[in-house]
Amino acid sequence: MRTIPALHSPLKPPLCLCLLLVIFILGCHGVGEFSFNDNKSKPVSNNNADWMARLNDNMLLSDVLIPGTHDTMALHGGPLAKCQAWKLEDQLKAGVRYLDLRVFNFFSSDAGKLFIVHGIIYQHKRFEDVVNKVNDFLKQHPQETVLMRVKPEHFKKGKVNDLLDDYMNKKKISVWVNKEIPKMNQVRGKIVFLQKEPFTLGIPLTSTDQQNDYVVKKIEDKKNKIKDHINEAAEGRCSEKVYLIYSSGTGKCKNFKTPKTIAREINPWLTQHLDKIPSEEHKCVGVIAMDFPGEELISRIINLNFIGNQN
Ligand SMILES: *[C@@H]1O[C@H](CO)[C@@H](O)[C@H](O)[C@H]1NC(C)=O
């Protein structure tokens, strides 16, 4: 109300122009505009390439809020299968530190050759391609840590543990396979495995998602679920496990919702919602796994680690 008289008062031309410009810019790029990205060619800034370097060495990894991608390598297979636009290198550069890998062991005895799939769709990458890319990144950014969840799909799920354990040993890849939650200084420059049955290497991962929570009928319901899951994780005990929250989802054929149309609505909302959580409640939120995140949403999650007293 107080601004109305100001609008009636005569403004000097330059100020007028400035205001118009501000209104124009806000109109074109509202909050959340850059929370969603489905353009694989969109360049990534360097702003968040080394964000973990700013974390205290003694901080438990489970106390860090970590931006992640759901179905990290799902870049192919049409609108119902595609969950990401940026290739792995760009996701890492943008600040993503949790990778969700679905591997398919087609009677292979070499873990490096395990296929990366989404459902039944091959994503044109093998496990070794992913590990090599992550290692290249960690060499250039030695203060960072990349959490890796491996989800065996389809056949011979139980074999994947031993295969990967052997593979990482043979290739001398620094990877955290223990159950204990490490401090930051124990895992800088390393991959950290997260375990969830049937994969049993690394830190226990607890998903707040219930079965079928990924099916989205109404966006409003999905928002409420994300809110509940953030609260649940915030109240949880994270000295023994890492919490995982999914912001991603997909529709049923009937309602024409795809991972992309959902992310387009959820991501800007989530960017704003995260601002409303008091900083003392961020602890234990853990990993937020997203589809099509843009740099603004990733930055928002990262920055929550540096406001308030998180150590
Ligand atoms: C994707 O990003 C590139 C690089 O910024 C740009 O040239 C291109 O027009 C964008 N494509 C779309 C569809 O926006």
GROMACS .gro file of C-alpha atoms and ligand atoms in nm:
model
  325
    1MET     CA    1   0.000   0.000   0.000
    2ARG     CA    2   0.280   0.238   0.091
    3THR     CA    3   0.424   0.223  -0.258
    4ILE     CA    4   0.114   0.361  -0.427
    5PRO     CA    5   0.172   0.729  -0.344
    6ALA     CA    6   0.525   0.692  -0.475
    7LEU     CA    7   0.394   0.579  -0.810
    8HIS     CA    8   0.183   0.892  -0.837
    9SER     CA    9   0.467   1.125  -0.754
   10PRO     CA   10   0.658   1.252  -1.053
   11LEU     CA   11   0.978   1.057  -1.111
   12LYS     CA   12   1.280   1.190  -1.286
   13PRO     CA   13   1.328   1.021  -1.622
   14PRO     CA   14   1.644   0.823  -1.538
   15LEU     CA   15   1.491   0.676  -1.222
   16CYS     CA   16   1.178   0.596  -1.416
   17LEU     CA   17   1.379   0.411  -1.674
   18CYS     CA   18   1.567   0.220  -1.409
   19LEU     CA   19   1.245   0.110  -1.244
   20LEU     CA   20   1.102  -0.001  -1.574
   21LEU     CA   21   1.417  -0.197  -1.641
   22VAL     CA   22   1.399  -0.365  -1.301
   23ILE     CA   23   1.035  -0.456  -1.357
   24PHE     CA   24   1.121  -0.587  -1.700
   25ILE     CA   25   1.407  -0.800  -1.573
   26LEU     CA   26   1.203  -0.937  -1.281
   27GLY     CA   27   0.921  -1.013  -1.519
   28CYS     CA   28   1.143  -1.205  -1.756
   29HIS     CA   29   1.351  -1.386  -1.498
   30GLY     CA   30   1.137  -1.439  -1.192
   31VAL     CA   31   1.275  -1.624  -0.895
   32GLY     CA   32   1.331  -1.983  -0.993
   33GLU     CA   33   1.382  -1.911  -1.362
   34PHE     CA   34   1.720  -2.083  -1.346
   35SER     CA   35   1.613  -2.362  -1.114
   36PHE     CA   36   1.523  -2.584  -1.404
   37ASN     CA   37   1.739  -2.670  -1.699
   38ASP     CA   38   1.661  -2.901  -1.987
   39ASN     CA   39   1.920  -2.760  -2.226
   40LYS     CA   40   2.217  -2.992  -2.254
   41SER     CA   41   2.424  -2.716  -2.421
   42LYS     CA   42   2.363  -2.459  -2.150
   43PRO     CA   43   2.708  -2.365  -2.022
   44VAL     CA   44   2.780  -2.430  -1.653
   45SER     CA   45   2.958  -2.167  -1.446
   46ASN     CA   46   3.257  -2.252  -1.230
   47ASN     CA   47   3.094  -2.109  -0.917
   48ASN     CA   48   3.018  -2.441  -0.753
   49ALA     CA   49   3.298  -2.658  -0.890
   50ASP     CA   50   3.484  -2.653  -0.556
   51TRP     CA   51   3.210  -2.585  -0.304
   52MET     CA   52   3.306  -2.862  -0.062
   53ALA     CA   53   3.644  -2.699  -0.008
   54ARG     CA   54   3.457  -2.447   0.208
   55LEU     CA   55   3.324  -2.719   0.443
   56ASN     CA   56   3.492  -2.772   0.777
   57ASP     CA   57   3.726  -3.077   0.775
   58ASN     CA   58   3.563  -3.217   1.090
   59MET     CA   59   3.211  -3.204   0.957
   60LEU     CA   60   3.035  -3.539   0.924
   61LEU     CA   61   2.942  -3.614   0.566
   62SER     CA   62   2.586  -3.688   0.679
   63ASP     CA   63   2.552  -3.332   0.812
   64VAL     CA   64   2.620  -3.183   0.471
   65LEU     CA   65   2.331  -3.088   0.244
   66ILE     CA   66   2.411  -3.238  -0.092
   67PRO     CA   67   2.256  -3.165  -0.429
   68GLY     CA   68   2.215  -3.481  -0.631
   69THR     CA   69   2.053  -3.611  -0.944
   70HIS     CA   70   1.792  -3.883  -0.960
   71ASP     CA   71   1.885  -4.133  -1.231
   72THR     CA   72   2.200  -3.938  -1.308
   73MET     CA   73   2.275  -4.095  -1.643
   74ALA     CA   74   1.919  -4.100  -1.782
   75LEU     CA   75   1.992  -3.878  -2.080
   76HIS     CA   76   1.835  -4.100  -2.343
   77GLY     CA   77   1.514  -4.282  -2.423
   78GLY     CA   78   1.247  -4.022  -2.488
   79PRO     CA   79   1.038  -3.803  -2.257
   80LEU     CA   80   0.931  -4.077  -2.019
   81ALA     CA   81   1.286  -4.200  -1.959
   82LYS     CA   82   1.491  -3.881  -1.974
   83CYS     CA   83   1.561  -3.733  -1.632
   84GLN     CA   84   1.866  -3.518  -1.695
   85ALA     CA   85   1.994  -3.283  -1.963
   86TRP     CA   86   2.351  -3.212  -1.855
   87LYS     CA   87   2.609  -3.480  -1.911
   88LEU     CA   88   2.792  -3.608  -1.605
   89GLU     CA   89   3.088  -3.366  -1.630
   90ASP     CA   90   2.853  -3.070  -1.638
   91GLN     CA   91   2.648  -3.199  -1.346
   92LEU     CA   92   2.966  -3.231  -1.137
   93LYS     CA   93   3.086  -2.887  -1.239
   94ALA     CA   94   2.747  -2.742  -1.144
   95GLY     CA   95   2.791  -2.880  -0.790
   96VAL     CA   96   2.605  -3.211  -0.800
   97ARG     CA   97   2.775  -3.452  -0.557
   98TYR     CA   98   2.535  -3.745  -0.543
   99LEU     CA   99   2.502  -3.981  -0.836
  100ASP     CA  100   2.228  -4.238  -0.877
  101LEU     CA  101   2.343  -4.521  -1.102
  102ARG     CA  102   2.127  -4.809  -1.215
  103VAL     CA  103   2.349  -5.090  -1.332
  104PHE     CA  104   2.259  -5.395  -1.530
  105ASN     CA  105   2.479  -5.699  -1.505
  106PHE     CA  106   2.427  -5.894  -1.824
  107PHE     CA  107   2.622  -6.199  -1.710
  108SER     CA  108   2.940  -5.995  -1.707
  109SER     CA  109   3.227  -6.088  -1.481
  110ASP     CA  110   3.394  -5.750  -1.526
  111ALA     CA  111   3.230  -5.478  -1.316
  112GLY     CA  112   3.371  -5.210  -1.542
  113LYS     CA  113   3.152  -5.345  -1.818
  114LEU     CA  114   2.828  -5.323  -1.623
  115PHE     CA  115   2.576  -5.130  -1.828
  116ILE     CA  116   2.411  -4.814  -1.702
  117VAL     CA  117   2.035  -4.836  -1.760
  118HIS     CA  118   1.712  -4.660  -1.680
  119GLY     CA  119   1.447  -4.926  -1.655
  120ILE     CA  120   1.521  -5.133  -1.960
  121ILE     CA  121   1.680  -4.853  -2.161
  122TYR     CA  122   2.056  -4.864  -2.207
  123GLN     CA  123   2.213  -4.522  -2.147
  124HIS     CA  124   2.516  -4.570  -2.374
  125LYS     CA  125   2.756  -4.576  -2.083
  126ARG     CA  126   2.923  -4.842  -1.876
  127PHE     CA  127   3.018  -4.825  -1.512
  128GLU     CA  128   3.383  -4.765  -1.601
  129ASP     CA  129   3.291  -4.463  -1.812
  130VAL     CA  130   3.121  -4.309  -1.511
  131VAL     CA  131   3.403  -4.389  -1.269
  132ASN     CA  132   3.662  -4.250  -1.510
  133LYS     CA  133   3.471  -3.924  -1.547
  134VAL     CA  134   3.427  -3.889  -1.172
  135ASN     CA  135   3.795  -3.961  -1.113
  136ASP     CA  136   3.900  -3.702  -1.369
  137PHE     CA  137   3.682  -3.451  -1.190
  138LEU     CA  138   3.821  -3.542  -0.846
  139LYS     CA  139   4.177  -3.504  -0.970
  140GLN     CA  140   4.102  -3.151  -1.080
  141HIS     CA  141   3.895  -3.074  -0.770
  142PRO     CA  142   4.070  -3.264  -0.489
  143GLN     CA  143   3.866  -3.112  -0.204
  144GLU     CA  144   3.543  -3.256  -0.338
  145THR     CA  145   3.367  -3.585  -0.258
  146VAL     CA  146   3.128  -3.769  -0.486
  147LEU     CA  147   2.862  -3.992  -0.331
  148MET     CA  148   2.763  -4.281  -0.548
  149ARG     CA  149   2.458  -4.496  -0.513
  150VAL     CA  150   2.465  -4.812  -0.719
  151LYS     CA  151   2.133  -4.978  -0.778
  152PRO     CA  152   2.157  -5.322  -0.938
  153GLU     CA  153   1.871  -5.381  -1.181
  154HIS     CA  154   1.720  -5.695  -1.334
  155PHE     CA  155   1.939  -6.008  -1.318
  156LYS     CA  156   2.211  -6.118  -1.082
  157LYS     CA  157   2.170  -5.823  -0.847
  158GLY     CA  158   2.355  -5.994  -0.564
  159LYS     CA  159   2.673  -6.030  -0.770
  160VAL     CA  160   2.723  -5.657  -0.819
  161ASN     CA  161   2.880  -5.599  -0.474
  162ASP     CA  162   3.170  -5.839  -0.522
  163LEU     CA  163   3.223  -5.733  -0.879
  164LEU     CA  164   3.246  -5.365  -0.789
  165ASP     CA  165   3.461  -5.429  -0.484
  166ASP     CA  166   3.711  -5.621  -0.701
  167TYR     CA  167   3.698  -5.363  -0.973
  168MET     CA  168   3.768  -5.065  -0.748
  169ASN     CA  169   4.057  -5.255  -0.586
  170LYS     CA  170   4.205  -5.362  -0.914
  171LYS     CA  171   4.188  -5.011  -1.058
  172LYS     CA  172   4.313  -4.861  -0.730
  173ILE     CA  173   4.024  -4.618  -0.711
  174SER     CA  174   3.991  -4.435  -0.378
  175VAL     CA  175   3.650  -4.525  -0.254
  176TRP     CA  176   3.487  -4.527   0.090
  177VAL     CA  177   3.316  -4.866   0.136
  178ASN     CA  178   3.276  -4.862   0.517
  179LYS     CA  179   2.952  -4.828   0.708
  180GLU     CA  180   3.080  -4.556   0.938
  181ILE     CA  181   3.003  -4.200   0.843
  182PRO     CA  182   3.329  -4.028   0.753
  183LYS     CA  183   3.432  -3.673   0.831
  184MET     CA  184   3.495  -3.449   0.535
  185ASN     CA  185   3.873  -3.476   0.562
  186GLN     CA  186   3.854  -3.857   0.534
  187VAL     CA  187   3.683  -3.852   0.197
  188ARG     CA  188   3.812  -3.550   0.007
  189GLY     CA  189   3.914  -3.654  -0.342
  190LYS     CA  190   3.725  -3.982  -0.302
  191ILE     CA  191   3.414  -4.159  -0.415
  192VAL     CA  192   3.180  -4.263  -0.132
  193PHE     CA  193   2.954  -4.561  -0.189
  194LEU     CA  194   2.605  -4.552  -0.039
  195GLN     CA  195   2.439  -4.878   0.044
  196LYS     CA  196   2.083  -4.988   0.016
  197GLU     CA  197   1.981  -5.349  -0.037
  198PRO     CA  198   2.082  -5.538  -0.247
  199PHE     CA  199   2.398  -5.325  -0.269
  200THR     CA  200   2.592  -5.347   0.055
  201LEU     CA  201   2.907  -5.135   0.021
  202GLY     CA  202   2.936  -4.795   0.189
  203ILE     CA  203   2.729  -4.574   0.416
  204PRO     CA  204   2.368  -4.677   0.482
  205LEU     CA  205   2.124  -4.465   0.287
  206THR     CA  206   1.769  -4.405   0.408
  207SER     CA  207   1.517  -4.291   0.156
  208THR     CA  208   1.220  -4.091   0.285
  209ASP     CA  209   1.021  -4.197  -0.021
  210GLN     CA  210   0.755  -4.458   0.029
  211GLN     CA  211   0.670  -4.700  -0.245
  212ASN     CA  212   0.509  -4.523  -0.541
  213ASP     CA  213   0.584  -4.173  -0.410
  214TYR     CA  214   0.755  -4.116  -0.743
  215VAL     CA  215   0.423  -4.138  -0.921
  216VAL     CA  216   0.286  -3.786  -0.943
  217LYS     CA  217  -0.083  -3.726  -1.002
  218LYS     CA  218  -0.105  -3.370  -0.876
  219ILE     CA  219   0.189  -3.134  -0.843
  220GLU     CA  220   0.046  -2.998  -0.516
  221ASP     CA  221   0.054  -3.346  -0.364
  222LYS     CA  222   0.414  -3.388  -0.471
  223LYS     CA  223   0.508  -3.056  -0.309
  224ASN     CA  224   0.347  -3.166   0.017
  225LYS     CA  225   0.534  -3.494   0.005
  226ILE     CA  226   0.865  -3.317  -0.048
  227LYS     CA  227   0.787  -3.087   0.247
  228ASP     CA  228   0.702  -3.387   0.467
  229HIS     CA  229   1.016  -3.569   0.361
  230ILE     CA  230   1.236  -3.272   0.437
  231ASN     CA  231   1.079  -3.247   0.783
  232GLU     CA  232   1.118  -3.617   0.840
  233ALA     CA  233   1.486  -3.609   0.750
  234ALA     CA  234   1.546  -3.292   0.952
  235GLU     CA  235   1.411  -3.470   1.262
  236GLY     CA  236   1.602  -3.788   1.191
  237ARG     CA  237   1.923  -3.925   1.332
  238CYS     CA  238   2.194  -3.879   1.077
  239SER     CA  239   2.496  -3.989   1.275
  240GLU     CA  240   2.453  -4.339   1.133
  241LYS     CA  241   2.303  -4.286   0.792
  242VAL     CA  242   2.248  -4.042   0.513
  243TYR     CA  243   1.896  -3.930   0.433
  244LEU     CA  244   1.779  -3.912   0.074
  245ILE     CA  245   1.493  -3.699  -0.051
  246TYR     CA  246   1.363  -3.715  -0.406
  247SER     CA  247   1.220  -3.404  -0.570
  248SER     CA  248   1.176  -3.603  -0.889
  249GLY     CA  249   0.875  -3.792  -1.009
  250THR     CA  250   0.687  -3.910  -1.310
  251GLY     CA  251   0.325  -3.940  -1.416
  252LYS     CA  252   0.111  -4.219  -1.540
  253CYS     CA  253   0.041  -4.237  -1.912
  254LYS     CA  254  -0.307  -4.102  -1.841
  255ASN     CA  255  -0.203  -3.761  -1.709
  256PHE     CA  256   0.080  -3.689  -1.955
  257LYS     CA  257   0.322  -3.590  -1.681
  258THR     CA  258   0.686  -3.670  -1.748
  259PRO     CA  259   0.996  -3.623  -1.532
  260LYS     CA  260   1.056  -3.301  -1.724
  261THR     CA  261   0.712  -3.144  -1.693
  262ILE     CA  262   0.717  -3.223  -1.322
  263ALA     CA  263   1.066  -3.078  -1.268
  264ARG     CA  264   0.967  -2.765  -1.456
  265GLU     CA  265   0.709  -2.695  -1.186
  266ILE     CA  266   0.876  -2.848  -0.882
  267ASN     CA  267   1.225  -2.702  -0.919
  268PRO     CA  268   1.135  -2.330  -0.896
  269TRP     CA  269   0.899  -2.407  -0.610
  270LEU     CA  270   1.169  -2.605  -0.427
  271THR     CA  271   1.418  -2.322  -0.469
  272GLN     CA  272   1.182  -2.092  -0.283
  273HIS     CA  273   1.069  -2.351  -0.031
  274LEU     CA  274   1.428  -2.419   0.080
  275ASP     CA  275   1.459  -2.056   0.182
  276LYS     CA  276   1.178  -2.096   0.431
  277ILE     CA  277   1.343  -2.372   0.634
  278PRO     CA  278   1.515  -2.235   0.944
  279SER     CA  279   1.887  -2.299   0.930
  280GLU     CA  280   1.892  -2.511   1.247
  281GLU     CA  281   1.660  -2.756   1.072
  282HIS     CA  282   1.884  -2.822   0.777
  283LYS     CA  283   2.093  -3.072   0.966
  284CYS     CA  284   2.025  -3.427   0.851
  285VAL     CA  285   1.840  -3.331   0.536
  286GLY     CA  286   2.120  -3.506   0.349
  287VAL     CA  287   2.083  -3.559  -0.022
  288ILE     CA  288   1.820  -3.402  -0.244
  289ALA     CA  289   1.800  -3.597  -0.569
  290MET     CA  290   1.651  -3.397  -0.853
  291ASP     CA  291   1.556  -3.415  -1.219
  292PHE     CA  292   1.668  -3.136  -1.455
  293PRO     CA  293   1.808  -2.907  -1.184
  294GLY     CA  294   1.933  -2.566  -1.290
  295GLU     CA  295   2.223  -2.383  -1.132
  296GLU     CA  296   2.002  -2.167  -0.914
  297LEU     CA  297   1.846  -2.464  -0.735
  298ILE     CA  298   2.181  -2.640  -0.696
  299SER     CA  299   2.336  -2.322  -0.553
  300ARG     CA  300   2.049  -2.279  -0.311
  301ILE     CA  301   2.106  -2.626  -0.164
  302ILE     CA  302   2.482  -2.571  -0.143
  303ASN     CA  303   2.444  -2.232   0.021
  304LEU     CA  304   2.225  -2.371   0.298
  305ASN     CA  305   2.545  -2.533   0.428
  306PHE     CA  306   2.701  -2.196   0.488
  307ILE     CA  307   2.427  -2.003   0.661
  308GLY     CA  308   2.365  -2.037   1.033
  309ASN     CA  309   2.602  -2.252   1.232
  310GLN     CA  310   2.610  -2.593   1.072
  311ASN     CA  311   2.915  -2.733   1.242
  312LIG     C1  312   2.073  -2.394  -2.523
  312LIG     O1  313   2.188  -2.322  -2.479
  312LIG     C2  314   2.270  -2.279  -2.586
  312LIG     C3  315   2.395  -2.219  -2.524
  312LIG     O2  316   2.365  -2.119  -2.430
  312LIG     C4  317   2.194  -2.178  -2.670
  312LIG     O3  318   2.273  -2.134  -2.778
  312LIG     C5  319   2.067  -2.245  -2.723
  312LIG     O4  320   1.989  -2.152  -2.792
  312LIG     C6  321   1.987  -2.304  -2.609
  312LIG     N1  322   1.877  -2.381  -2.663
  312LIG     C7  323   1.752  -2.360  -2.626
  312LIG     C8  324   1.651  -2.448  -2.691
  312LIG     O5  325   1.720  -2.273  -2.548
   0.00000   0.00000   0.00000
